[in-house]
XYZ file of N, CA, C and O in Angstrom:
660
model
N 90.351 62.108 148.926
C 90.979 61.325 147.911
C 90.785 62.013 146.556
O 89.684 62.411 146.202
N 91.839 62.196 145.765
C 91.787 62.837 144.456
C 91.293 61.852 143.408
O 91.542 60.658 143.498
N 90.580 62.376 142.424
C 90.183 61.530 141.304
C 89.902 62.408 140.090
O 89.781 63.623 140.168
N 89.799 61.748 138.950
C 89.612 62.427 137.675
C 88.396 61.816 136.975
O 88.179 60.611 137.040
N 87.634 62.666 136.288
C 86.447 62.185 135.601
C 86.390 62.856 134.220
O 86.676 64.048 134.084
N 86.041 62.095 133.200
C 85.943 62.601 131.832
C 84.477 62.858 131.507
O 83.631 61.983 131.685
N 84.156 64.081 131.046
C 82.809 64.412 130.595
C 82.920 64.994 129.198
O 83.251 66.167 129.027
N 82.660 64.153 128.210
C 82.811 64.595 126.818
C 84.270 64.903 126.526
O 85.151 64.082 126.743
N 84.524 66.125 126.064
C 85.904 66.518 125.767
C 86.635 67.052 126.991
O 87.833 67.272 126.962
N 85.915 67.265 128.091
C 86.492 67.860 129.291
C 86.933 66.799 130.299
O 86.281 65.777 130.466
N 88.043 67.079 130.954
C 88.511 66.225 132.039
C 88.423 67.031 133.327
O 88.992 68.113 133.432
N 87.688 66.507 134.293
C 87.490 67.182 135.573
C 88.340 66.474 136.616
O 88.227 65.270 136.796
N 89.195 67.257 137.264
C 90.100 66.703 138.268
C 89.703 67.245 139.633
O 89.642 68.458 139.826
N 89.432 66.337 140.538
C 89.111 66.712 141.917
C 90.327 66.406 142.773
O 90.886 65.313 142.697
N 90.747 67.389 143.564
C 91.901 67.193 144.438
C 91.512 67.530 145.871
O 90.586 68.295 146.114
N 92.265 66.980 146.769
C 92.025 67.250 148.187
C 92.844 68.442 148.633
O 93.751 68.903 147.934
N 92.540 68.939 149.804
C 93.286 70.054 150.386
C 94.745 69.659 150.563
O 95.650 70.453 150.320
N 95.001 68.419 150.945
C 96.374 67.936 151.132
C 97.151 67.954 149.811
O 98.339 68.264 149.773
N 96.471 67.608 148.695
C 97.133 67.646 147.386
C 97.578 69.071 147.035
O 98.650 69.282 146.469
N 96.767 70.034 147.379
C 97.111 71.433 147.082
C 98.237 71.945 147.971
O 99.003 72.816 147.547
N 98.348 71.429 149.173
C 99.376 71.902 150.099
C 100.752 71.326 149.787
O 101.768 71.918 150.144
N 100.800 70.196 149.095
C 102.094 69.573 148.755
C 102.780 70.405 147.676
O 102.131 70.916 146.757
N 104.109 70.569 147.748
C 104.823 71.333 146.719
C 104.741 70.619 145.365
O 104.711 69.402 145.293
N 104.709 71.413 144.320
C 104.610 70.860 142.972
C 105.913 70.166 142.588
O 107.006 70.613 142.926
N 105.796 69.085 141.849
C 106.988 68.404 141.344
C 107.079 68.526 139.815
O 107.825 67.807 139.172
N 106.315 69.460 139.250
C 106.360 69.671 137.807
C 107.671 70.344 137.420
O 108.136 71.267 138.097
N 108.274 69.868 136.340
C 109.524 70.447 135.857
C 109.238 71.267 134.604
O 108.624 70.772 133.657
N 109.676 72.494 134.628
C 109.504 73.361 133.470
C 110.700 73.193 132.538
O 111.852 73.176 132.982
N 110.423 73.072 131.266
C 111.484 72.915 130.275
C 111.729 74.284 129.639
O 110.788 74.950 129.189
N 112.971 74.688 129.609
C 113.326 75.978 129.018
C 113.029 75.956 127.523
O 113.176 74.927 126.853
N 112.577 77.102 126.999
C 112.291 77.204 125.566
C 113.576 77.096 124.762
O 114.601 77.689 125.105
N 113.505 76.328 123.693
C 114.632 76.183 122.787
C 114.474 77.216 121.673
O 113.523 77.140 120.885
N 115.362 78.206 121.582
C 115.211 79.242 120.560
C 115.344 78.706 119.138
O 114.931 79.345 118.189
N 115.926 77.521 118.966
C 116.091 76.945 117.639
C 114.992 75.949 117.290
O 115.056 75.296 116.253
N 113.996 75.797 118.174
C 112.910 74.874 117.917
C 112.063 75.414 116.770
O 111.455 76.485 116.879
N 111.997 74.694 115.649
C 111.253 75.211 114.493
C 109.751 75.264 114.724
O 109.037 75.917 113.983
N 109.259 74.590 115.765
C 107.832 74.581 116.021
C 107.388 75.691 116.977
O 106.212 75.911 117.170
N 108.324 76.384 117.569
C 107.995 77.505 118.440
C 107.635 78.714 117.579
O 108.116 78.877 116.466
N 106.794 79.562 118.110
C 106.452 80.786 117.387
C 107.637 81.735 117.463
O 107.995 82.216 118.531
N 108.238 81.987 116.333
C 109.424 82.837 116.269
C 109.149 84.175 115.600
O 110.033 84.973 115.464
N 107.946 84.392 115.120
C 107.676 85.575 114.334
C 107.835 85.243 112.864
O 107.996 84.088 112.479
N 107.798 86.247 112.033
C 107.836 86.029 110.595
C 109.186 85.518 110.106
O 109.248 84.646 109.246
N 110.261 86.038 110.673
C 111.598 85.648 110.239
C 112.263 84.836 111.348
O 112.351 85.281 112.488
N 112.708 83.646 111.003
C 113.375 82.761 111.966
C 114.770 83.295 112.286
O 115.322 84.102 111.522
N 115.374 82.852 113.392
C 116.707 83.340 113.761
C 117.755 83.133 112.663
O 118.684 83.927 112.540
N 117.590 82.118 111.830
C 118.564 81.885 110.757
C 118.289 82.724 109.511
O 118.988 82.618 108.512
N 117.234 83.568 109.545
C 116.931 84.450 108.423
C 115.895 83.894 107.464
O 115.475 84.591 106.542
N 115.474 82.641 107.654
C 114.462 82.050 106.782
C 113.078 82.578 107.153
O 112.867 83.110 108.240
N 112.135 82.375 106.253
C 110.754 82.795 106.490
C 110.034 81.706 107.271
O 110.137 80.523 106.948
N 109.311 82.110 108.302
C 108.516 81.186 109.104
C 107.123 81.112 108.480
O 106.262 81.947 108.754
N 106.899 80.113 107.627
C 105.624 79.990 106.928
C 104.481 79.642 107.867
O 103.317 79.757 107.492
N 104.781 79.233 109.106
C 103.749 78.907 110.082
C 103.372 80.100 110.949
O 102.560 79.953 111.865
N 103.930 81.253 110.708
C 103.645 82.436 111.519
C 102.175 82.820 111.371
O 101.677 82.958 110.240
N 101.469 82.995 112.502
C 100.068 83.402 112.398
C 99.901 84.783 111.760
O 98.831 85.117 111.274
N 100.968 85.556 111.715
C 100.896 86.888 111.123
C 100.627 86.831 109.619
O 100.197 87.822 109.036
N 100.861 85.674 108.986
C 100.598 85.542 107.555
C 99.128 85.270 107.268
O 98.705 85.296 106.118
N 98.365 85.018 108.313
C 96.929 84.847 108.150
C 96.528 83.703 107.241
O 95.502 83.776 106.580
N 97.325 82.668 107.149
C 96.982 81.518 106.322
C 97.276 81.702 104.848
O 96.906 80.864 104.032
N 97.915 82.791 104.469
C 98.193 83.042 103.053
C 99.134 82.009 102.452
O 99.100 81.774 101.249
N 99.971 81.391 103.275
C 100.945 80.422 102.760
C 100.302 79.076 102.449
O 100.949 78.207 101.893
N 99.037 78.903 102.813
C 98.328 77.675 102.484
C 97.139 78.036 101.603
O 96.864 79.201 101.360
N 96.437 77.048 101.126
C 95.289 77.314 100.278
C 95.661 77.227 98.815
O 96.801 76.903 98.462
N 94.703 77.538 97.943
C 94.940 77.355 96.509
C 96.021 78.254 95.919
O 96.616 77.917 94.910
N 96.301 79.390 96.549
C 97.326 80.310 96.038
C 98.547 80.362 96.953
O 99.355 81.288 96.863
N 98.684 79.380 97.840
C 99.798 79.348 98.783
C 101.150 79.312 98.113
O 102.080 80.009 98.522
N 101.292 78.500 97.063
C 102.605 78.402 96.405
C 102.962 79.709 95.702
O 104.119 80.134 95.723
N 101.971 80.380 95.084
C 102.240 81.670 94.443
C 102.606 82.718 95.484
O 103.488 83.548 95.252
N 101.928 82.686 96.642
C 102.253 83.619 97.721
C 103.679 83.378 98.205
O 104.445 84.328 98.385
N 104.039 82.120 98.404
C 105.384 81.802 98.880
C 106.440 82.239 97.876
O 107.489 82.777 98.262
N 106.179 82.020 96.593
C 107.136 82.442 95.565
C 107.343 83.952 95.603
O 108.482 84.438 95.594
N 106.240 84.698 95.645
C 106.328 86.156 95.623
C 106.977 86.688 96.898
O 107.860 87.553 96.848
N 106.556 86.159 98.040
C 107.089 86.652 99.307
C 108.562 86.291 99.464
O 109.354 87.103 99.939
N 108.940 85.085 99.059
C 110.352 84.679 99.118
C 111.203 85.568 98.225
O 112.295 85.991 98.619
N 110.712 85.818 97.023
C 111.454 86.674 96.102
C 111.697 88.038 96.740
O 112.809 88.558 96.713
N 110.666 88.604 97.340
C 110.804 89.914 97.972
C 111.759 89.850 99.163
O 112.633 90.705 99.318
N 111.591 88.829 100.011
C 112.401 88.723 101.227
C 113.890 88.603 100.906
O 114.723 89.221 101.565
N 114.216 87.800 99.918
C 115.623 87.555 99.588
C 116.159 88.513 98.517
O 117.292 88.367 98.070
N 115.378 89.504 98.128
C 115.773 90.443 97.085
C 117.011 91.240 97.494
O 117.113 91.715 98.621
N 117.920 91.384 96.564
C 119.135 92.180 96.785
C 119.161 93.418 95.879
O 120.148 94.129 95.825
N 118.074 93.667 95.163
C 118.006 94.796 94.238
C 118.012 96.122 94.991
O 117.667 96.183 96.168
N 118.381 97.172 94.294
C 118.391 98.517 94.872
C 116.984 98.911 95.319
O 116.791 99.438 96.403
N 115.995 98.676 94.481
C 114.600 98.838 94.877
C 114.130 97.433 95.245
O 113.878 96.608 94.384
N 114.061 97.174 96.553
C 113.794 95.820 97.044
C 112.544 95.241 96.403
O 111.482 95.857 96.411
N 112.684 94.058 95.835
C 111.562 93.338 95.249
C 111.223 93.743 93.829
O 110.260 93.232 93.266
N 111.989 94.637 93.253
C 111.648 95.096 91.899
C 111.729 93.982 90.873
O 111.074 94.057 89.833
N 112.460 92.932 91.161
C 112.552 91.803 90.229
C 111.442 90.775 90.460
O 111.397 89.750 89.791
N 110.536 91.059 91.364
C 109.498 90.088 91.760
C 108.130 90.382 91.163
O 107.138 89.780 91.575
N 108.062 91.281 90.203
C 106.771 91.686 89.661
C 106.020 90.497 89.076
O 104.816 90.341 89.289
N 106.701 89.626 88.349
C 106.025 88.476 87.746
C 105.441 87.544 88.800
O 104.334 87.030 88.636
N 106.167 87.331 89.895
C 105.668 86.466 90.964
C 104.431 87.083 91.625
O 103.461 86.383 91.908
N 104.465 88.392 91.879
C 103.305 89.039 92.495
C 102.119 89.069 91.525
O 100.971 88.931 91.941
N 102.384 89.230 90.240
C 101.314 89.190 89.245
C 100.675 87.802 89.229
O 99.451 87.670 89.186
N 101.502 86.760 89.283
C 100.981 85.393 89.326
C 100.122 85.160 90.559
O 99.065 84.520 90.483
N 100.562 85.682 91.689
C 99.784 85.548 92.920
C 98.449 86.284 92.785
O 97.395 85.760 93.147
N 98.476 87.483 92.240
C 97.256 88.271 92.080
C 96.280 87.576 91.128
O 95.081 87.510 91.402
N 96.783 87.035 90.035
C 95.916 86.334 89.087
C 95.283 85.116 89.743
O 94.100 84.829 89.532
N 96.051 84.396 90.548
C 95.517 83.239 91.259
C 94.415 83.682 92.218
O 93.345 83.075 92.272
N 94.654 84.731 92.962
C 93.681 85.201 93.938
C 92.400 85.679 93.261
O 91.309 85.532 93.818
N 92.500 86.220 92.062
C 91.314 86.668 91.338
C 90.464 85.486 90.875
O 89.264 85.629 90.667
N 91.069 84.312 90.746
C 90.310 83.114 90.379
C 89.498 82.573 91.551
O 88.627 81.731 91.360
N 89.796 83.011 92.772
C 89.104 82.545 93.975
C 88.570 83.732 94.774
O 88.983 83.972 95.904
N 87.627 84.503 94.209
C 87.151 85.705 94.910
C 86.454 85.397 96.233
O 86.428 86.241 97.117
N 85.908 84.189 96.373
C 85.240 83.858 97.634
C 86.251 83.642 98.753
O 85.941 83.866 99.922
N 87.480 83.236 98.424
C 88.529 83.047 99.427
C 89.364 84.298 99.644
O 89.880 84.532 100.733
N 89.527 85.083 98.583
C 90.364 86.281 98.641
C 89.540 87.477 98.161
O 89.697 87.945 97.042
N 88.622 87.994 99.004
C 87.794 89.122 98.565
C 88.640 90.355 98.319
O 89.617 90.599 99.018
N 88.260 91.094 97.311
C 89.008 92.300 96.948
C 88.125 93.504 97.205
O 87.520 94.062 96.295
N 88.040 93.926 98.455
C 87.165 95.025 98.860
C 87.609 96.351 98.259
O 86.785 97.197 97.955
N 88.901 96.534 98.068
C 89.388 97.794 97.504
C 88.851 97.988 96.095
O 88.495 99.081 95.703
N 88.790 96.891 95.314
C 88.271 96.991 93.957
C 86.799 97.375 93.972
O 86.342 98.157 93.150
N 86.031 96.821 94.914
C 84.610 97.151 95.010
C 84.436 98.627 95.331
O 83.598 99.297 94.738
N 85.235 99.157 96.273
C 85.138 100.561 96.652
C 85.540 101.466 95.504
O 84.860 102.438 95.197
N 86.639 101.144 94.823
C 87.110 102.008 93.744
C 86.159 101.970 92.559
O 85.944 102.979 91.906
N 85.540 100.816 92.252
C 84.611 100.749 91.137
C 83.335 101.526 91.458
O 82.774 102.174 90.596
N 82.869 101.492 92.697
C 81.673 102.261 93.055
C 81.980 103.751 93.035
O 81.131 104.561 92.661
N 83.180 104.151 93.405
C 83.562 105.559 93.351
C 83.697 106.006 91.900
O 83.311 107.110 91.547
N 84.230 105.146 91.049
C 84.394 105.489 89.641
C 83.036 105.662 88.975
O 82.840 106.561 88.166
N 82.065 104.789 89.317
C 80.725 104.907 88.741
C 80.064 106.204 89.175
O 79.455 106.884 88.369
N 80.179 106.575 90.451
C 79.551 107.805 90.911
C 80.300 109.022 90.387
O 79.709 110.060 90.175
N 81.582 108.923 90.144
C 82.374 110.036 89.647
C 82.188 110.275 88.167
O 82.375 111.372 87.673
N 81.770 109.247 87.395
C 81.631 109.409 85.960
C 80.353 110.145 85.599
O 80.266 110.759 84.567
N 79.354 110.112 86.465
C 78.089 110.801 86.213
C 78.124 112.190 86.808
O 79.151 112.845 86.893
N 76.947 112.642 87.238
C 76.884 113.967 87.848
C 77.452 113.932 89.252
O 77.555 112.882 89.858
N 77.770 115.102 89.761
C 78.349 115.205 91.092
C 77.257 114.956 92.117
O 76.209 115.592 92.070
N 77.480 114.060 93.024
C 76.498 113.734 94.047
C 76.625 114.700 95.207
O 77.728 114.965 95.672
N 75.488 115.220 95.691
C 75.532 116.134 96.823
C 75.275 115.411 98.131
O 75.464 115.971 99.178
N 74.824 114.163 98.068
C 74.552 113.397 99.287
C 75.848 112.834 99.834
O 76.711 112.411 99.075
N 76.002 112.816 101.172
C 77.208 112.219 101.757
C 77.188 110.718 101.543
O 76.120 110.139 101.357
N 78.362 110.058 101.539
C 78.403 108.614 101.374
C 77.619 107.933 102.477
O 77.485 108.469 103.573
N 77.098 106.766 102.173
C 76.328 106.022 103.146
C 77.157 105.772 104.389
O 78.312 105.374 104.304
N 76.578 106.011 105.544
C 77.296 105.787 106.794
C 78.166 106.960 107.199
O 78.845 106.924 108.198
N 78.163 108.028 106.417
C 78.978 109.192 106.746
C 78.214 110.072 107.718
O 77.059 110.392 107.494
N 78.872 110.474 108.793
C 78.229 111.298 109.796
C 78.405 112.778 109.498
O 77.701 113.610 110.027
N 79.359 113.142 108.667
C 79.631 114.549 108.420
C 78.843 115.037 107.216
O 78.713 114.341 106.224
N 78.315 116.270 107.277
C 77.585 116.839 106.144
C 78.549 117.188 105.022
O 79.746 117.335 105.248
N 78.058 117.354 103.778
C 78.950 117.627 102.656
C 79.713 118.927 102.791
O 80.754 119.089 102.197
N 79.202 119.905 103.592
C 79.898 121.181 103.718
C 81.264 121.047 104.369
O 82.134 121.865 104.148
N 81.472 119.997 105.199
C 82.750 119.865 105.895
C 83.857 119.423 104.960
O 85.011 119.646 105.230
N 83.506 118.820 103.849
C 84.505 118.393 102.878
C 84.656 119.509 101.862
O 83.747 119.783 101.084
N 85.794 120.169 101.840
C 85.974 121.322 100.972
C 85.860 120.942 99.506
O 85.345 121.701 98.706
N 86.304 119.770 99.134
C 86.224 119.329 97.745
C 84.768 119.150 97.346
O 84.343 119.610 96.301
N 83.981 118.484 98.194
C 82.575 118.251 97.890
C 81.825 119.576 97.851
O 80.980 119.791 96.991
N 82.125 120.475 98.795
C 81.446 121.760 98.840
C 81.757 122.568 97.585
O 80.875 123.172 96.989
N 83.004 122.568 97.152
C 83.394 123.302 95.959
C 82.715 122.704 94.743
O 82.148 123.413 93.931
N 82.748 121.384 94.617
C 82.131 120.721 93.477
C 80.646 120.988 93.440
O 80.077 121.242 92.392
N 79.994 120.925 94.602
C 78.564 121.128 94.673
C 78.204 122.555 94.284
O 77.312 122.782 93.487
N 78.921 123.526 94.831
C 78.600 124.916 94.520
C 78.923 125.235 93.067
O 78.209 125.984 92.428
N 79.978 124.659 92.505
C 80.311 124.893 91.106
C 79.240 124.323 90.194
O 78.832 124.961 89.237
N 78.773 123.089 90.507
C 77.759 122.489 89.651
C 76.444 123.241 89.777
O 75.729 123.413 88.803
N 76.130 123.721 90.975
C 74.906 124.494 91.163
C 75.011 125.811 90.409
O 74.067 126.244 89.755
N 76.162 126.459 90.480
C 76.346 127.734 89.796
C 76.277 127.540 88.294
O 75.679 128.336 87.586
N 76.867 126.487 87.787
C 76.885 126.286 86.342
C 75.514 125.898 85.820
O 75.145 126.280 84.729
N 74.700 125.150 86.603
C 73.399 124.735 86.097
C 72.328 125.800 86.319
O 71.444 125.949 85.506
N 72.392 126.542 87.414
C 71.337 127.501 87.731
C 71.581 128.882 87.118
O 70.653 129.550 86.720
N 72.789 129.331 87.076
C 73.040 130.720 86.705
C 73.793 130.868 85.400
O 74.330 131.910 85.114
N 73.829 129.822 84.585
C 74.556 129.923 83.319
C 73.849 130.886 82.369
O 74.455 131.768 81.795
N 72.557 130.759 82.239
C 71.811 131.613 81.306
C 71.863 133.076 81.707
O 72.187 133.924 80.887
N 71.585 133.450 82.980
C 71.644 134.873 83.337
C 73.047 135.448 83.169
O 73.196 136.586 82.746
N 74.075 134.659 83.473
C 75.428 135.167 83.347
C 75.744 135.461 81.902
O 76.312 136.488 81.562
N 75.324 134.552 80.973
C 75.582 134.794 79.564
C 74.809 136.009 79.076
O 75.301 136.802 78.274
N 73.571 136.167 79.550
C 72.769 137.312 79.134
C 73.373 138.605 79.648
O 73.323 139.612 78.957
N 73.902 138.579 80.861
C 74.480 139.781 81.415
C 75.710 140.192 80.651
O 75.932 141.369 80.399
N 76.560 139.219 80.276
C 77.786 139.571 79.559
C 77.475 139.968 78.115
O 78.179 140.758 77.531
N 76.403 139.422 77.543
C 76.051 139.778 76.163
C 75.470 141.165 76.109
O 75.564 141.844 75.107
N 74.779 141.660 77.147
C 74.127 142.967 77.098
C 75.085 144.106 77.220
O 76.094 144.177 77.712
């Protein structure tokens, strides 16, 4: 005899061998391509933007959702020769909003570029970046910079003396 039991959020269904041998009477419903609740991708068949697409990663909701929608819509429907060139103000508004919520919209690129700018403004570092497996010699730019700085700091005086003599 078949029966069902609920345990918390789970429902456990016990069936008999006879239940499994009987043909299924479940009816499958064909997918409706015009169903707005089906996952259609970013662009719906009618050309509109699917704001529920998981590919947007939740950007269409949250504190900057309306700015994101404005900027993305402007770009999507742009007819300019350089697509989206008229949308700079909308994207600027979105960026300003996102900067007000750094905990929700982290800007890792800014952190990387600011740390590179700080190390680049001082002396040339000969140590490889943290987590780098390759030695500095493999990077031709680093090797050139390192050897140039070493040559300029170590051999500047003898070179000047040699040319003066």
